[in-house]
PDB file of C-alpha atoms in Angstrom:
ATOM      1  CA  UNK A 726      30.179 -20.659   9.238  1.00 55.00           C
ATOM      2  CA  UNK A 727      29.003 -17.916  11.038  1.00 68.00           C
ATOM      3  CA  UNK A 728      26.160 -15.753   9.553  1.00 88.00           C
ATOM      4  CA  UNK A 729      25.692 -12.404   9.815  1.00 94.00           C
ATOM      5  CA  UNK A 730      23.012 -10.340   9.132  1.00 97.00           C
ATOM      6  CA  UNK A 731      21.729  -6.892   8.644  1.00 97.00           C
ATOM      7  CA  UNK A 732      17.839  -6.049   9.367  1.00 98.00           C
ATOM      8  CA  UNK A 733      17.296  -2.352   7.714  1.00 98.00           C
ATOM      9  CA  UNK A 734      14.319  -0.523   8.779  1.00 98.00           C
ATOM     10  CA  UNK A 735      13.368   2.853   6.890  1.00 96.00           C
ATOM     11  CA  UNK A 736      10.861   4.401   8.935  1.00 95.00           C
ATOM     12  CA  UNK A 737       8.660   7.784   8.352  1.00 93.00           C
ATOM     13  CA  UNK A 738       5.843   8.510  10.893  1.00 92.00           C
ATOM     14  CA  UNK A 739       5.752   4.765  12.014  1.00 92.00           C
ATOM     15  CA  UNK A 740       6.307   3.331  15.710  1.00 94.00           C
ATOM     16  CA  UNK A 741       8.683   0.383  15.251  1.00 96.00           C
ATOM     17  CA  UNK A 742       9.617  -0.429  18.354  1.00 96.00           C
ATOM     18  CA  UNK A 743       6.886  -3.430  18.993  1.00 96.00           C
ATOM     19  CA  UNK A 744       8.702  -4.688  15.682  1.00 97.00           C
ATOM     20  CA  UNK A 745      12.352  -4.341  16.356  1.00 97.00           C
ATOM     21  CA  UNK A 746      12.131  -6.087  20.025  1.00 97.00           C
ATOM     22  CA  UNK A 747       9.910  -9.049  18.026  1.00 97.00           C
ATOM     23  CA  UNK A 748      13.181  -9.100  15.707  1.00 98.00           C
ATOM     24  CA  UNK A 749      15.271  -8.864  17.927  1.00 97.00           C
ATOM     25  CA  UNK A 750      13.816 -11.991  19.964  1.00 97.00           C
ATOM     26  CA  UNK A 751      13.860 -13.880  16.559  1.00 97.00           C
ATOM     27  CA  UNK A 752      17.458 -13.530  15.876  1.00 97.00           C
ATOM     28  CA  UNK A 753      18.923 -14.179  19.305  1.00 96.00           C
ATOM     29  CA  UNK A 754      17.163 -17.324  19.793  1.00 96.00           C
ATOM     30  CA  UNK A 755      19.381 -18.455  16.119  1.00 96.00           C
ATOM     31  CA  UNK A 756      22.568 -20.127  18.076  1.00 93.00           C
ATOM     32  CA  UNK A 757      25.824 -18.598  15.815  1.00 92.00           C
ATOM     33  CA  UNK A 758      24.053 -15.587  14.251  1.00 95.00           C
ATOM     34  CA  UNK A 759      25.691 -12.176  14.193  1.00 96.00           C
ATOM     35  CA  UNK A 760      22.798  -9.466  13.904  1.00 96.00           C
ATOM     36  CA  UNK A 761      22.594  -5.607  13.891  1.00 97.00           C
ATOM     37  CA  UNK A 762      18.989  -4.380  13.327  1.00 98.00           C
ATOM     38  CA  UNK A 763      19.230  -0.535  12.190  1.00 98.00           C
ATOM     39  CA  UNK A 764      15.817   1.879  12.015  1.00 97.00           C
ATOM     40  CA  UNK A 765      16.681   5.288   9.756  1.00 96.00           C
ATOM     41  CA  UNK A 766      13.750   7.756  10.318  1.00 94.00           C
ATOM     42  CA  UNK A 767      13.519   9.675   6.918  1.00 91.00           C
ATOM     43  CA  UNK A 768      12.860  13.147   8.432  1.00 89.00           C
ATOM     44  CA  UNK A 769       9.172  12.119  10.181  1.00 90.00           C
ATOM     45  CA  UNK A 770       7.079  15.205  11.654  1.00 90.00           C
ATOM     46  CA  UNK A 771       4.897  12.549  14.232  1.00 89.00           C
ATOM     47  CA  UNK A 772       7.080  13.686  17.348  1.00 92.00           C
ATOM     48  CA  UNK A 773       5.047  10.834  19.447  1.00 93.00           C
ATOM     49  CA  UNK A 774       6.355   8.703  16.496  1.00 91.00           C
ATOM     50  CA  UNK A 775      10.107   9.927  16.954  1.00 92.00           C
ATOM     51  CA  UNK A 776      10.023   9.724  21.059  1.00 94.00           C
ATOM     52  CA  UNK A 777       8.611   5.694  21.090  1.00 93.00           C
ATOM     53  CA  UNK A 778      11.292   4.893  18.249  1.00 94.00           C
ATOM     54  CA  UNK A 779      14.479   6.428  20.421  1.00 95.00           C
ATOM     55  CA  UNK A 780      13.873   3.490  22.935  1.00 96.00           C
ATOM     56  CA  UNK A 781      15.162   0.875  20.134  1.00 97.00           C
ATOM     57  CA  UNK A 782      18.470   2.454  21.663  1.00 96.00           C
ATOM     58  CA  UNK A 783      17.914   0.636  24.533  1.00 96.00           C
ATOM     59  CA  UNK A 784      18.069  -2.418  23.101  1.00 97.00           C
ATOM     60  CA  UNK A 785      21.174  -4.640  22.723  1.00 96.00           C
ATOM     61  CA  UNK A 786      22.694  -4.654  18.963  1.00 96.00           C
ATOM     62  CA  UNK A 787      19.898  -2.167  17.554  1.00 97.00           C
ATOM     63  CA  UNK A 788      20.004   1.665  16.500  1.00 97.00           C
ATOM     64  CA  UNK A 789      18.028   4.146  15.720  1.00 97.00           C
ATOM     65  CA  UNK A 790      18.898   6.802  13.486  1.00 95.00           C
ATOM     66  CA  UNK A 791      17.340  10.067  13.326  1.00 93.00           C
ATOM     67  CA  UNK A 792      17.605  11.734  10.076  1.00 91.00           C
ATOM     68  CA  UNK A 793      16.396  15.156  10.080  1.00 87.00           C
ATOM     69  CA  UNK A 794      15.488  15.716   6.730  1.00 88.00           C
ATOM     70  CA  UNK A 795      12.657  13.644   4.280  1.00 87.00           C
ATOM     71  CA  UNK A 796      15.393  11.832   1.616  1.00 89.00           C
ATOM     72  CA  UNK A 797      13.144  10.004  -0.093  1.00 88.00           C
ATOM     73  CA  UNK A 798      12.471   5.661  -0.170  1.00 91.00           C
ATOM     74  CA  UNK A 799      15.939   5.307  -2.262  1.00 93.00           C
ATOM     75  CA  UNK A 800      17.640   7.060  -0.650  1.00 93.00           C
ATOM     76  CA  UNK A 801      17.137   6.132   2.872  1.00 95.00           C
ATOM     77  CA  UNK A 802      17.334   2.636   1.943  1.00 95.00           C
ATOM     78  CA  UNK A 803      20.441   3.129   0.065  1.00 96.00           C
ATOM     79  CA  UNK A 804      22.149   4.985   3.526  1.00 96.00           C
ATOM     80  CA  UNK A 805      20.896   2.136   5.724  1.00 97.00           C
ATOM     81  CA  UNK A 806      22.843  -0.676   3.597  1.00 96.00           C
ATOM     82  CA  UNK A 807      25.629   1.989   4.119  1.00 96.00           C
ATOM     83  CA  UNK A 808      25.509   1.858   7.715  1.00 96.00           C
ATOM     84  CA  UNK A 809      25.291  -1.955   7.801  1.00 96.00           C
ATOM     85  CA  UNK A 810      27.991  -4.338   8.465  1.00 95.00           C
ATOM     86  CA  UNK A 811      26.388  -7.707   7.857  1.00 95.00           C
ATOM     87  CA  UNK A 812      26.698 -10.241   4.524  1.00 96.00           C
ATOM     88  CA  UNK A 813      22.876 -10.243   4.258  1.00 97.00           C
ATOM     89  CA  UNK A 814      20.739  -6.913   3.864  1.00 97.00           C
ATOM     90  CA  UNK A 815      16.923  -7.750   5.023  1.00 98.00           C
ATOM     91  CA  UNK A 816      14.790  -4.701   4.130  1.00 98.00           C
ATOM     92  CA  UNK A 817      11.871  -4.364   5.772  1.00 97.00           C
ATOM     93  CA  UNK A 818       9.535  -1.834   5.907  1.00 95.00           C
ATOM     94  CA  UNK A 819       8.660  -0.450   9.145  1.00 94.00           C
ATOM     95  CA  UNK A 820       5.129  -0.466   9.377  1.00 93.00           C
ATOM     96  CA  UNK A 821       4.489  -4.466   8.799  1.00 95.00           C
ATOM     97  CA  UNK A 822       4.616  -7.030  11.445  1.00 95.00           C
ATOM     98  CA  UNK A 823       6.124 -10.182  11.698  1.00 97.00           C
ATOM     99  CA  UNK A 824       2.901 -13.238  11.449  1.00 96.00           C
ATOM    100  CA  UNK A 825       5.777 -15.982  11.482  1.00 95.00           C
ATOM    101  CA  UNK A 826       8.168 -17.206  14.404  1.00 95.00           C
ATOM    102  CA  UNK A 827      10.642 -18.295  11.981  1.00 96.00           C
ATOM    103  CA  UNK A 828      10.555 -15.452   9.852  1.00 97.00           C
ATOM    104  CA  UNK A 829      14.161 -14.826  10.264  1.00 97.00           C
ATOM    105  CA  UNK A 830      15.221 -18.553  10.558  1.00 96.00           C
ATOM    106  CA  UNK A 831      13.524 -19.375   6.953  1.00 96.00           C
ATOM    107  CA  UNK A 832      15.246 -16.262   5.608  1.00 96.00           C
ATOM    108  CA  UNK A 833      18.503 -17.392   6.512  1.00 95.00           C
ATOM    109  CA  UNK A 834      18.106 -21.188   5.464  1.00 94.00           C
ATOM    110  CA  UNK A 835      18.079 -19.817   1.480  1.00 93.00           C
ATOM    111  CA  UNK A 836      21.073 -19.590  -0.703  1.00 90.00           C
ATOM    112  CA  UNK A 837      19.640 -17.037  -3.896  1.00 93.00           C
ATOM    113  CA  UNK A 838      21.653 -14.138  -3.925  1.00 95.00           C
ATOM    114  CA  UNK A 839      18.363 -12.006  -3.497  1.00 95.00           C
ATOM    115  CA  UNK A 840      15.205 -13.237  -1.627  1.00 96.00           C
ATOM    116  CA  UNK A 841      11.667 -11.669  -1.963  1.00 95.00           C
ATOM    117  CA  UNK A 842       9.554 -12.843   0.783  1.00 95.00           C
ATOM    118  CA  UNK A 843       5.969 -11.566   0.136  1.00 93.00           C
ATOM    119  CA  UNK A 844       3.188  -9.787   2.254  1.00 94.00           C
ATOM    120  CA  UNK A 845      -0.090 -11.065   3.490  1.00 93.00           C
ATOM    121  CA  UNK A 846      -3.216  -8.665   4.572  1.00 91.00           C
ATOM    122  CA  UNK A 847      -4.162  -9.125   8.420  1.00 90.00           C
ATOM    123  CA  UNK A 848      -7.515  -7.121   9.808  1.00 79.00           C
ATOM    124  CA  UNK A 849     -10.448  -8.290   7.792  1.00 75.00           C
ATOM    125  CA  UNK A 850     -13.717  -5.607   7.817  1.00 65.00           C
ATOM    126  CA  UNK A 851     -12.981  -2.579   6.597  1.00 77.00           C
ATOM    127  CA  UNK A 852     -14.517  -2.624   2.959  1.00 84.00           C
ATOM    128  CA  UNK A 853     -14.065   1.559   3.652  1.00 90.00           C
ATOM    129  CA  UNK A 854     -10.494   1.172   3.066  1.00 92.00           C
ATOM    130  CA  UNK A 855      -9.794   1.275  -0.543  1.00 94.00           C
ATOM    131  CA  UNK A 856      -6.021  -0.080  -0.134  1.00 93.00           C
ATOM    132  CA  UNK A 857      -7.142  -2.637   2.460  1.00 92.00           C
ATOM    133  CA  UNK A 858      -9.953  -3.676  -0.386  1.00 92.00           C
ATOM    134  CA  UNK A 859      -7.228  -3.744  -3.390  1.00 93.00           C
ATOM    135  CA  UNK A 860      -4.489  -5.012  -1.120  1.00 91.00           C
ATOM    136  CA  UNK A 861      -6.744  -7.770  -0.038  1.00 90.00           C
ATOM    137  CA  UNK A 862      -7.719  -8.731  -4.128  1.00 91.00           C
ATOM    138  CA  UNK A 863      -3.919  -8.666  -4.583  1.00 89.00           C
ATOM    139  CA  UNK A 864      -3.450 -11.362  -2.427  1.00 88.00           C
ATOM    140  CA  UNK A 865      -3.494 -14.350  -4.227  1.00 88.00           C
ATOM    141  CA  UNK A 866      -1.129 -13.457  -6.543  1.00 87.00           C
ATOM    142  CA  UNK A 867       1.901 -12.543  -3.329  1.00 88.00           C
ATOM    143  CA  UNK A 868       2.354 -16.341  -3.434  1.00 91.00           C
ATOM    144  CA  UNK A 869       5.978 -17.540  -3.502  1.00 93.00           C
ATOM    145  CA  UNK A 870       4.328 -19.903  -6.688  1.00 93.00           C
ATOM    146  CA  UNK A 871       2.392 -16.672  -8.417  1.00 92.00           C
ATOM    147  CA  UNK A 872       5.134 -14.034  -7.912  1.00 91.00           C
ATOM    148  CA  UNK A 873       8.314 -16.315  -9.249  1.00 90.00           C
ATOM    149  CA  UNK A 874       5.828 -16.266 -12.520  1.00 89.00           C
ATOM    150  CA  UNK A 875       6.883 -12.819 -12.756  1.00 86.00           C
ATOM    151  CA  UNK A 876      10.611 -13.304 -11.221  1.00 85.00           C
ATOM    152  CA  UNK A 877      12.403  -9.951 -11.454  1.00 86.00           C
ATOM    153  CA  UNK A 878       9.369  -8.042 -12.597  1.00 85.00           C
ATOM    154  CA  UNK A 879       7.894  -9.001  -9.489  1.00 81.00           C
ATOM    155  CA  UNK A 880      10.248  -7.793  -7.264  1.00 87.00           C
ATOM    156  CA  UNK A 881       8.645  -5.809  -3.919  1.00 88.00           C
ATOM    157  CA  UNK A 882      10.790  -3.617  -1.444  1.00 91.00           C
ATOM    158  CA  UNK A 883       8.701  -4.570   1.781  1.00 92.00           C
ATOM    159  CA  UNK A 884      10.229  -7.280   2.522  1.00 95.00           C
ATOM    160  CA  UNK A 885      13.315  -8.857   0.808  1.00 96.00           C
ATOM    161  CA  UNK A 886      17.169  -9.992   1.774  1.00 97.00           C
ATOM    162  CA  UNK A 887      20.275  -9.436  -0.484  1.00 97.00           C
ATOM    163  CA  UNK A 888      23.638 -10.060  -0.211  1.00 96.00           C
ATOM    164  CA  UNK A 889      25.755  -7.361   0.118  1.00 94.00           C
ATOM    165  CA  UNK A 890      27.701  -8.083  -3.053  1.00 94.00           C
ATOM    166  CA  UNK A 891      24.586  -7.605  -5.112  1.00 95.00           C
ATOM    167  CA  UNK A 892      23.633  -4.246  -3.342  1.00 95.00           C
ATOM    168  CA  UNK A 893      26.964  -3.029  -3.742  1.00 93.00           C
ATOM    169  CA  UNK A 894      26.090  -3.732  -7.727  1.00 92.00           C
ATOM    170  CA  UNK A 895      22.607  -2.436  -8.050  1.00 93.00           C
ATOM    171  CA  UNK A 896      21.553   0.237  -5.898  1.00 94.00           C
ATOM    172  CA  UNK A 897      18.064   2.204  -5.608  1.00 94.00           C
ATOM    173  CA  UNK A 898      18.064   5.129  -7.823  1.00 92.00           C
ATOM    174  CA  UNK A 899      17.733   7.947  -6.188  1.00 92.00           C
ATOM    175  CA  UNK A 900      16.748  10.142  -8.804  1.00 89.00           C
ATOM    176  CA  UNK A 901      12.995   9.077  -8.277  1.00 87.00           C
ATOM    177  CA  UNK A 902      11.754  11.285  -5.772  1.00 82.00           C
ATOM    178  CA  UNK A 903       8.732  10.977  -5.709  1.00 84.00           C
ATOM    179  CA  UNK A 904       6.500   7.805  -4.526  1.00 87.00           C
ATOM    180  CA  UNK A 905       6.704   4.588  -6.470  1.00 85.00           C
ATOM    181  CA  UNK A 906       8.323   2.191  -8.366  1.00 90.00           C
ATOM    182  CA  UNK A 907      11.908   2.120  -6.930  1.00 92.00           C
ATOM    183  CA  UNK A 908      11.368  -1.317  -6.293  1.00 90.00           C
ATOM    184  CA  UNK A 909      10.558  -2.735  -9.875  1.00 90.00           C
ATOM    185  CA  UNK A 910      13.906  -0.469 -10.923  1.00 91.00           C
ATOM    186  CA  UNK A 911      16.294  -2.220  -8.415  1.00 92.00           C
ATOM    187  CA  UNK A 912      14.428  -5.502  -9.636  1.00 91.00           C
ATOM    188  CA  UNK A 913      15.521  -5.512 -13.062  1.00 92.00           C
ATOM    189  CA  UNK A 914      18.893  -3.974 -12.250  1.00 92.00           C
ATOM    190  CA  UNK A 915      19.351  -7.281 -10.421  1.00 93.00           C
ATOM    191  CA  UNK A 916      18.097  -9.174 -13.430  1.00 92.00           C
ATOM    192  CA  UNK A 917      20.464  -7.522 -16.032  1.00 93.00           C
ATOM    193  CA  UNK A 918      23.475  -7.580 -13.392  1.00 94.00           C
ATOM    194  CA  UNK A 919      22.873 -11.860 -13.376  1.00 94.00           C
ATOM    195  CA  UNK A 920      22.471 -11.862  -9.167  1.00 95.00           C
ATOM    196  CA  UNK A 921      20.030 -14.730  -8.617  1.00 94.00           C
ATOM    197  CA  UNK A 922      16.622 -13.994  -7.314  1.00 94.00           C
ATOM    198  CA  UNK A 923      14.411 -16.228  -5.166  1.00 95.00           C
ATOM    199  CA  UNK A 924      10.707 -15.951  -4.430  1.00 95.00           C
ATOM    200  CA  UNK A 925       9.588 -17.953  -0.581  1.00 96.00           C
ATOM    201  CA  UNK A 926       6.663 -17.998   1.007  1.00 96.00           C
ATOM    202  CA  UNK A 927       7.731 -15.620   4.547  1.00 97.00           C
ATOM    203  CA  UNK A 928       5.573 -13.167   4.331  1.00 96.00           C
ATOM    204  CA  UNK A 929       4.959  -9.857   6.750  1.00 96.00           C
ATOM    205  CA  UNK A 930       2.092  -8.720   7.755  1.00 94.00           C
ATOM    206  CA  UNK A 931      -0.136  -5.649   6.806  1.00 90.00           C
ATOM    207  CA  UNK A 932      -2.798  -4.101   9.344  1.00 89.00           C
ATOM    208  CA  UNK A 933      -4.136  -1.854   6.835  1.00 86.00           C
ATOM    209  CA  UNK A 934      -5.481   1.364   7.990  1.00 83.00           C
ATOM    210  CA  UNK A 935      -4.934   4.098   5.885  1.00 89.00           C
ATOM    211  CA  UNK A 936      -7.175   7.370   4.412  1.00 93.00           C
ATOM    212  CA  UNK A 937      -8.453   7.059   1.049  1.00 96.00           C
ATOM    213  CA  UNK A 938      -7.013  10.227   0.398  1.00 96.00           C
ATOM    214  CA  UNK A 939      -3.721   9.399   1.250  1.00 95.00           C
ATOM    215  CA  UNK A 940      -4.098   7.092  -0.511  1.00 95.00           C
ATOM    216  CA  UNK A 941      -4.801   7.674  -4.068  1.00 97.00           C
ATOM    217  CA  UNK A 942      -2.440  10.599  -3.485  1.00 96.00           C
ATOM    218  CA  UNK A 943       0.062   8.130  -3.660  1.00 94.00           C
ATOM    219  CA  UNK A 944      -1.330   6.327  -6.393  1.00 96.00           C
ATOM    220  CA  UNK A 945      -1.431   9.438  -8.027  1.00 97.00           C
ATOM    221  CA  UNK A 946       2.734  10.223  -7.571  1.00 95.00           C
ATOM    222  CA  UNK A 947       3.535   6.629  -8.040  1.00 94.00           C
ATOM    223  CA  UNK A 948       2.069   6.897 -11.549  1.00 95.00           C
ATOM    224  CA  UNK A 949       4.014  10.332 -12.173  1.00 95.00           C
ATOM    225  CA  UNK A 950       6.722   8.108 -11.561  1.00 94.00           C
ATOM    226  CA  UNK A 951       5.876   5.160 -13.569  1.00 93.00           C
ATOM    227  CA  UNK A 952       5.380   7.912 -16.435  1.00 94.00           C
ATOM    228  CA  UNK A 953       9.237   9.258 -16.037  1.00 92.00           C
ATOM    229  CA  UNK A 954       9.990   5.809 -15.818  1.00 91.00           C
ATOM    230  CA  UNK A 955       8.086   4.253 -18.764  1.00 91.00           C
ATOM    231  CA  UNK A 956      10.866   3.743 -21.252  1.00 90.00           C
ATOM    232  CA  UNK A 957      13.110   1.734 -18.155  1.00 90.00           C
ATOM    233  CA  UNK A 958      10.010  -0.510 -16.785  1.00 88.00           C
ATOM    234  CA  UNK A 959       8.078  -1.031 -20.034  1.00 84.00           C
ATOM    235  CA  UNK A 960       5.944  -4.029 -20.409  1.00 83.00           C
ATOM    236  CA  UNK A 961       6.704  -5.054 -16.317  1.00 84.00           C
ATOM    237  CA  UNK A 962       3.665  -2.518 -16.189  1.00 88.00           C
ATOM    238  CA  UNK A 963       0.662  -3.580 -16.464  1.00 90.00           C
ATOM    239  CA  UNK A 964      -0.433   0.535 -16.783  1.00 92.00           C
ATOM    240  CA  UNK A 965       1.928   0.907 -19.158  1.00 92.00           C
ATOM    241  CA  UNK A 966       1.252  -2.391 -21.110  1.00 92.00           C
ATOM    242  CA  UNK A 967      -2.250  -1.599 -21.658  1.00 93.00           C
ATOM    243  CA  UNK A 968      -1.571   2.214 -22.413  1.00 94.00           C
ATOM    244  CA  UNK A 969       0.471   0.647 -25.228  1.00 94.00           C
ATOM    245  CA  UNK A 970      -1.746  -1.675 -26.473  1.00 93.00           C
ATOM    246  CA  UNK A 971      -4.301   1.327 -26.591  1.00 92.00           C
ATOM    247  CA  UNK A 972      -2.827   2.897 -28.691  1.00 92.00           C
ATOM    248  CA  UNK A 973      -1.958   0.385 -31.060  1.00 93.00           C
ATOM    249  CA  UNK A 974      -5.057   0.299 -31.686  1.00 93.00           C
ATOM    250  CA  UNK A 975      -5.886   4.004 -31.501  1.00 94.00           C
ATOM    251  CA  UNK A 976      -8.411   4.273 -28.668  1.00 93.00           C
ATOM    252  CA  UNK A 977      -6.121   5.905 -26.048  1.00 93.00           C
ATOM    253  CA  UNK A 978      -8.515   9.155 -26.770  1.00 95.00           C
ATOM    254  CA  UNK A 979     -11.300   7.600 -25.994  1.00 94.00           C
ATOM    255  CA  UNK A 980     -10.113   6.444 -22.085  1.00 94.00           C
ATOM    256  CA  UNK A 981      -8.418  10.265 -21.827  1.00 96.00           C
ATOM    257  CA  UNK A 982     -12.248  11.458 -22.803  1.00 95.00           C
ATOM    258  CA  UNK A 983     -13.577   9.433 -20.443  1.00 96.00           C
ATOM    259  CA  UNK A 984     -10.964  10.738 -17.892  1.00 96.00           C
ATOM    260  CA  UNK A 985     -11.683  14.269 -18.320  1.00 96.00           C
ATOM    261  CA  UNK A 986     -15.801  13.922 -18.656  1.00 96.00           C
ATOM    262  CA  UNK A 987     -15.572  10.976 -15.567  1.00 96.00           C
ATOM    263  CA  UNK A 988     -12.739  11.479 -13.190  1.00 96.00           C
ATOM    264  CA  UNK A 989     -14.983  13.857 -11.228  1.00 97.00           C
ATOM    265  CA  UNK A 990     -17.514  10.712 -10.438  1.00 97.00           C
ATOM    266  CA  UNK A 991     -14.617   8.122  -9.619  1.00 97.00           C
ATOM    267  CA  UNK A 992     -13.520  10.313  -7.402  1.00 97.00           C
ATOM    268  CA  UNK A 993     -16.499  10.575  -5.704  1.00 97.00           C
ATOM    269  CA  UNK A 994     -16.493   6.444  -5.781  1.00 97.00           C
ATOM    270  CA  UNK A 995     -12.940   5.762  -4.485  1.00 97.00           C
ATOM    271  CA  UNK A 996     -13.065   8.642  -1.331  1.00 96.00           C
ATOM    272  CA  UNK A 997     -16.623   7.085  -0.099  1.00 94.00           C
ATOM    273  CA  UNK A 998     -17.030   4.322   1.785  1.00 91.00           C
ATOM    274  CA  UNK A 999     -17.765   1.506  -0.673  1.00 94.00           C
ATOM    275  CA  UNK A1000     -14.806   1.781  -2.955  1.00 96.00           C
ATOM    276  CA  UNK A1001     -14.806  -0.184  -6.156  1.00 96.00           C
ATOM    277  CA  UNK A1002     -12.055  -1.779  -8.069  1.00 95.00           C
ATOM    278  CA  UNK A1003     -12.975  -2.049 -11.151  1.00 96.00           C
ATOM    279  CA  UNK A1004     -13.418   2.106 -10.997  1.00 97.00           C
ATOM    280  CA  UNK A1005      -9.929   2.030  -9.601  1.00 97.00           C
ATOM    281  CA  UNK A1006      -8.864   0.441 -12.225  1.00 96.00           C
ATOM    282  CA  UNK A1007     -10.172   2.822 -14.992  1.00 96.00           C
ATOM    283  CA  UNK A1008      -9.121   6.272 -12.598  1.00 97.00           C
ATOM    284  CA  UNK A1009      -5.348   4.892 -12.930  1.00 97.00           C
ATOM    285  CA  UNK A1010      -5.177   3.708 -16.495  1.00 96.00           C
ATOM    286  CA  UNK A1011      -7.276   7.456 -17.508  1.00 96.00           C
ATOM    287  CA  UNK A1012      -4.447   9.520 -14.897  1.00 97.00           C
ATOM    288  CA  UNK A1013      -2.030   7.974 -16.516  1.00 95.00           C
ATOM    289  CA  UNK A1014      -2.909   8.529 -20.066  1.00 95.00           C
ATOM    290  CA  UNK A1015      -3.731  11.798 -19.035  1.00 95.00           C
ATOM    291  CA  UNK A1016      -0.098  12.868 -17.786  1.00 92.00           C
TER     292      UNK A1016
END
């Protein structure tokens, strides 16, 4: 039976022509595969990135759709799915890199309704970069075996494939307008709907070069999102679990007081040249409990 695959990339201020070309080369090498690659630009302001990505339209089976309005991470993924024709939908963040020559073949060899491939950090020596330090520390938990321990609660949208029938039932929640947690909620919806999930070791590479102020702003935005979703996400979030334990032993006031007194010092560390993960965890908990 001929397999059909739609490779879908939401993009915002990212140049992804090289990634699309690499995906196309792998797809072309798979006998009997019917495929398309669609990039949807979510209102990018970086015109250099937009001009670079326009070349995608010159590639066979590839489309670059430029949208003027920024609609957010959930809505742009739902839009991509509505444009797709394949039976399987492979979603990838547009700022990742392929690290395997058999990336697409590994996905197509799986039979689950949803398959999560994981991520790996590439690039070394960025001790000044808070996100790089954070992702590098978390890397041992990104293996398929470790992700499988948490099942749907450890679902990430940077690299996953889903059957069309599953996505037609479980779409990303477009009510989430700020950054973060739309993927965890999507995973929980898949579980509630009874769709099978398989974690495999088929990662994409993250070459992280994000400023500490930008990452901290995204972290704060994600925590605000989590606050609005706390009842729906519940103990799937470590921050929520910790907050509930502190509340049960009546120590939540101490964390709030700490944050009020010392958050300026914590921010100075996190925005500096040697950010501490321990400080980052404390800052996140204090910020969340103070919302």
